[in-house]
PDB file of C-alpha atoms in Angstrom:
ATOM      1  CA  MET A   8     -21.397  25.123  15.746  1.00  0.00           C
ATOM      2  CA  ALA A   9     -18.613  25.456  12.915  1.00  0.00           C
ATOM      3  CA  ALA A  10     -18.197  22.963  10.258  1.00  0.00           C
ATOM      4  CA  THR A  11     -14.933  21.637  10.097  1.00  0.00           C
ATOM      5  CA  THR A  12     -13.312  20.253   7.081  1.00  0.00           C
ATOM      6  CA  GLU A  13     -10.487  17.795   6.561  1.00  0.00           C
ATOM      7  CA  PRO A  14      -7.316  19.196   4.947  1.00  0.00           C
ATOM      8  CA  ALA A  15      -6.642  18.266   0.960  1.00  0.00           C
ATOM      9  CA  SER A  16      -4.015  15.686   2.220  1.00  0.00           C
ATOM     10  CA  GLY A  17      -6.530  14.163   4.763  1.00  0.00           C
ATOM     11  CA  PRO A  18      -9.184  11.344   4.632  1.00  0.00           C
ATOM     12  CA  VAL A  19     -11.717  11.401   1.887  1.00  0.00           C
ATOM     13  CA  PRO A  20     -15.271   9.657   1.843  1.00  0.00           C
ATOM     14  CA  THR A  21     -14.822   5.917   1.889  1.00  0.00           C
ATOM     15  CA  GLY A  22     -14.846   4.522  -1.627  1.00  0.00           C
ATOM     16  CA  THR A  23     -13.191   7.354  -3.399  1.00  0.00           C
ATOM     17  CA  PRO A  24      -9.878   6.293  -5.265  1.00  0.00           C
ATOM     18  CA  VAL A  25      -7.015   8.520  -4.153  1.00  0.00           C
ATOM     19  CA  GLY A  26      -3.339   8.424  -5.748  1.00  0.00           C
ATOM     20  CA  GLY A  27      -0.144   7.964  -3.913  1.00  0.00           C
ATOM     21  CA  THR A  28       3.014   5.821  -3.828  1.00  0.00           C
ATOM     22  CA  ILE A  29       3.810   2.254  -2.867  1.00  0.00           C
ATOM     23  CA  ARG A  30       7.409   1.808  -1.821  1.00  0.00           C
ATOM     24  CA  TYR A  31       8.862  -1.652  -1.795  1.00  0.00           C
ATOM     25  CA  TRP A  32      11.741  -2.673   0.620  1.00  0.00           C
ATOM     26  CA  ALA A  33      14.198  -5.550   0.880  1.00  0.00           C
ATOM     27  CA  ALA A  34      12.754  -8.792  -0.497  1.00  0.00           C
ATOM     28  CA  ALA A  35       9.551  -6.848  -1.812  1.00  0.00           C
ATOM     29  CA  LYS A  36      11.616  -4.806  -3.910  1.00  0.00           C
ATOM     30  CA  ALA A  37      13.631  -7.432  -5.444  1.00  0.00           C
ATOM     31  CA  ALA A  38      10.415  -9.348  -6.127  1.00  0.00           C
ATOM     32  CA  ALA A  39       8.641  -6.193  -7.713  1.00  0.00           C
ATOM     33  CA  GLN A  40      11.607  -5.061  -9.604  1.00  0.00           C
ATOM     34  CA  VAL A  41      10.904  -1.536  -9.029  1.00  0.00           C
ATOM     35  CA  ALA A  42      11.310   0.551  -5.632  1.00  0.00           C
ATOM     36  CA  GLU A  43       8.330   2.364  -6.041  1.00  0.00           C
ATOM     37  CA  GLU A  44       5.162   2.598  -8.164  1.00  0.00           C
ATOM     38  CA  PRO A  45       1.914   4.829  -8.095  1.00  0.00           C
ATOM     39  CA  TYR A  46      -1.252   3.470  -6.821  1.00  0.00           C
ATOM     40  CA  ARG A  47      -5.047   4.788  -7.409  1.00  0.00           C
ATOM     41  CA  ALA A  48      -7.314   3.026  -4.608  1.00  0.00           C
ATOM     42  CA  ALA A  49      -9.472   3.876  -1.727  1.00  0.00           C
ATOM     43  CA  THR A  50      -8.092   1.195   0.454  1.00  0.00           C
ATOM     44  CA  LEU A  51      -5.093  -0.465   1.289  1.00  0.00           C
ATOM     45  CA  ALA A  52      -6.882  -3.712   0.091  1.00  0.00           C
ATOM     46  CA  GLU A  53      -7.565  -2.033  -2.995  1.00  0.00           C
ATOM     47  CA  ALA A  54      -4.009  -0.953  -3.515  1.00  0.00           C
ATOM     48  CA  LEU A  55      -3.069  -4.805  -3.080  1.00  0.00           C
ATOM     49  CA  VAL A  56      -5.375  -5.755  -5.811  1.00  0.00           C
ATOM     50  CA  GLY A  57      -4.054  -3.432  -8.120  1.00  0.00           C
ATOM     51  CA  VAL A  58      -0.450  -4.597  -7.070  1.00  0.00           C
ATOM     52  CA  ARG A  59      -1.519  -8.255  -7.503  1.00  0.00           C
ATOM     53  CA  GLN A  60      -3.298  -7.453 -11.149  1.00  0.00           C
ATOM     54  CA  ARG A  61      -0.320  -5.335 -12.473  1.00  0.00           C
ATOM     55  CA  HIS A  62       2.426  -7.976 -11.217  1.00  0.00           C
ATOM     56  CA  ALA A  63       0.555 -11.251 -11.762  1.00  0.00           C
ATOM     57  CA  ASP A  64       3.330 -12.184 -13.838  1.00  0.00           C
ATOM     58  CA  LEU A  65       5.549 -11.791 -10.811  1.00  0.00           C
ATOM     59  CA  PRO A  66       4.608 -14.884  -8.496  1.00  0.00           C
ATOM     60  CA  ARG A  67       7.413 -14.282  -6.037  1.00  0.00           C
ATOM     61  CA  LEU A  68       5.807 -10.676  -5.500  1.00  0.00           C
ATOM     62  CA  ILE A  69       2.428 -11.885  -4.711  1.00  0.00           C
ATOM     63  CA  GLN A  70       4.072 -14.561  -2.280  1.00  0.00           C
ATOM     64  CA  VAL A  71       6.097 -11.780  -0.602  1.00  0.00           C
ATOM     65  CA  LEU A  72       3.153  -9.504  -0.301  1.00  0.00           C
ATOM     66  CA  GLY A  73       1.061 -12.357   1.662  1.00  0.00           C
ATOM     67  CA  HIS A  74       4.062 -12.523   4.356  1.00  0.00           C
ATOM     68  CA  SER A  75       4.548  -8.426   4.519  1.00  0.00           C
ATOM     69  CA  SER A  76       3.595  -5.873   7.086  1.00  0.00           C
ATOM     70  CA  PHE A  77       2.320  -2.583   5.995  1.00  0.00           C
ATOM     71  CA  LEU A  78       2.794   1.086   6.713  1.00  0.00           C
ATOM     72  CA  VAL A  79       0.447   3.508   5.635  1.00  0.00           C
ATOM     73  CA  ASP A  80       1.700   7.215   5.894  1.00  0.00           C
ATOM     74  CA  GLY A  81       4.229   5.995   8.295  1.00  0.00           C
ATOM     75  CA  ALA A  82       1.645   4.340  10.725  1.00  0.00           C
ATOM     76  CA  PRO A  83       1.839   0.209  11.009  1.00  0.00           C
ATOM     77  CA  VAL A  84      -1.408  -1.224   9.785  1.00  0.00           C
ATOM     78  CA  GLY A  85      -0.716  -4.256  12.153  1.00  0.00           C
ATOM     79  CA  GLY A  86      -3.810  -6.852  12.289  1.00  0.00           C
ATOM     80  CA  ARG A  87      -6.356  -4.493  11.005  1.00  0.00           C
ATOM     81  CA  ASP A  88      -8.290  -5.427   8.021  1.00  0.00           C
ATOM     82  CA  HIS A  89      -6.801  -4.046   4.866  1.00  0.00           C
ATOM     83  CA  ALA A  90     -10.342  -3.227   3.468  1.00  0.00           C
ATOM     84  CA  SER A  91     -10.927  -0.879   6.382  1.00  0.00           C
ATOM     85  CA  VAL A  92      -7.420   1.098   6.088  1.00  0.00           C
ATOM     86  CA  ALA A  93      -8.224   4.136   4.142  1.00  0.00           C
ATOM     87  CA  LEU A  94      -5.608   5.568   1.887  1.00  0.00           C
ATOM     88  CA  THR A  95      -4.763   9.653   1.352  1.00  0.00           C
ATOM     89  CA  GLU A  96      -4.476  11.641  -1.616  1.00  0.00           C
ATOM     90  CA  GLY A  97      -0.698  11.569  -1.844  1.00  0.00           C
ATOM     91  CA  GLY A  98      -0.136   9.003   0.682  1.00  0.00           C
ATOM     92  CA  THR A  99       2.473   6.271   0.913  1.00  0.00           C
ATOM     93  CA  VAL A 100       2.175   2.584   1.467  1.00  0.00           C
ATOM     94  CA  GLU A 101       5.275   0.884   2.595  1.00  0.00           C
ATOM     95  CA  VAL A 102       5.569  -2.748   1.900  1.00  0.00           C
ATOM     96  CA  LEU A 103       8.132  -4.370   4.561  1.00  0.00           C
ATOM     97  CA  PRO A 104       8.761  -8.063   4.130  1.00  0.00           C
ATOM     98  CA  PRO A 105       9.881 -10.118   7.121  1.00  0.00           C
ATOM     99  CA  PHE A 106      13.674  -8.996   7.840  1.00  0.00           C
ATOM    100  CA  ALA A 107      16.115 -11.518   9.221  1.00  0.00           C
ATOM    101  CA  GLY A 108      17.556 -10.819  12.792  1.00  0.00           C
ATOM    102  CA  GLY A 109      14.426  -8.117  12.846  1.00  0.00           C
TER     103      GLY A 109
END
């Protein structure tokens, strides 16, 4: 049986930090004071710890993160444990706060 390998942009071994982009939308964007920023993390949980550490001086952002939904590479995270959501090299995390009328 032939061995298969993941593409360069695919999953990497658990615990290996990768680089990507966090994009903030609506109230999250206003609270973060930026539209996007880079991350270096292995999981969504690690990426969010990094956001909280970098922006400890922005309590509104920390609050908004607690109420937000997340997309990782376009896929909804839903109720999954953020520590179980692996990130990919060059990937994107979208932070979606609750939207009025949504």
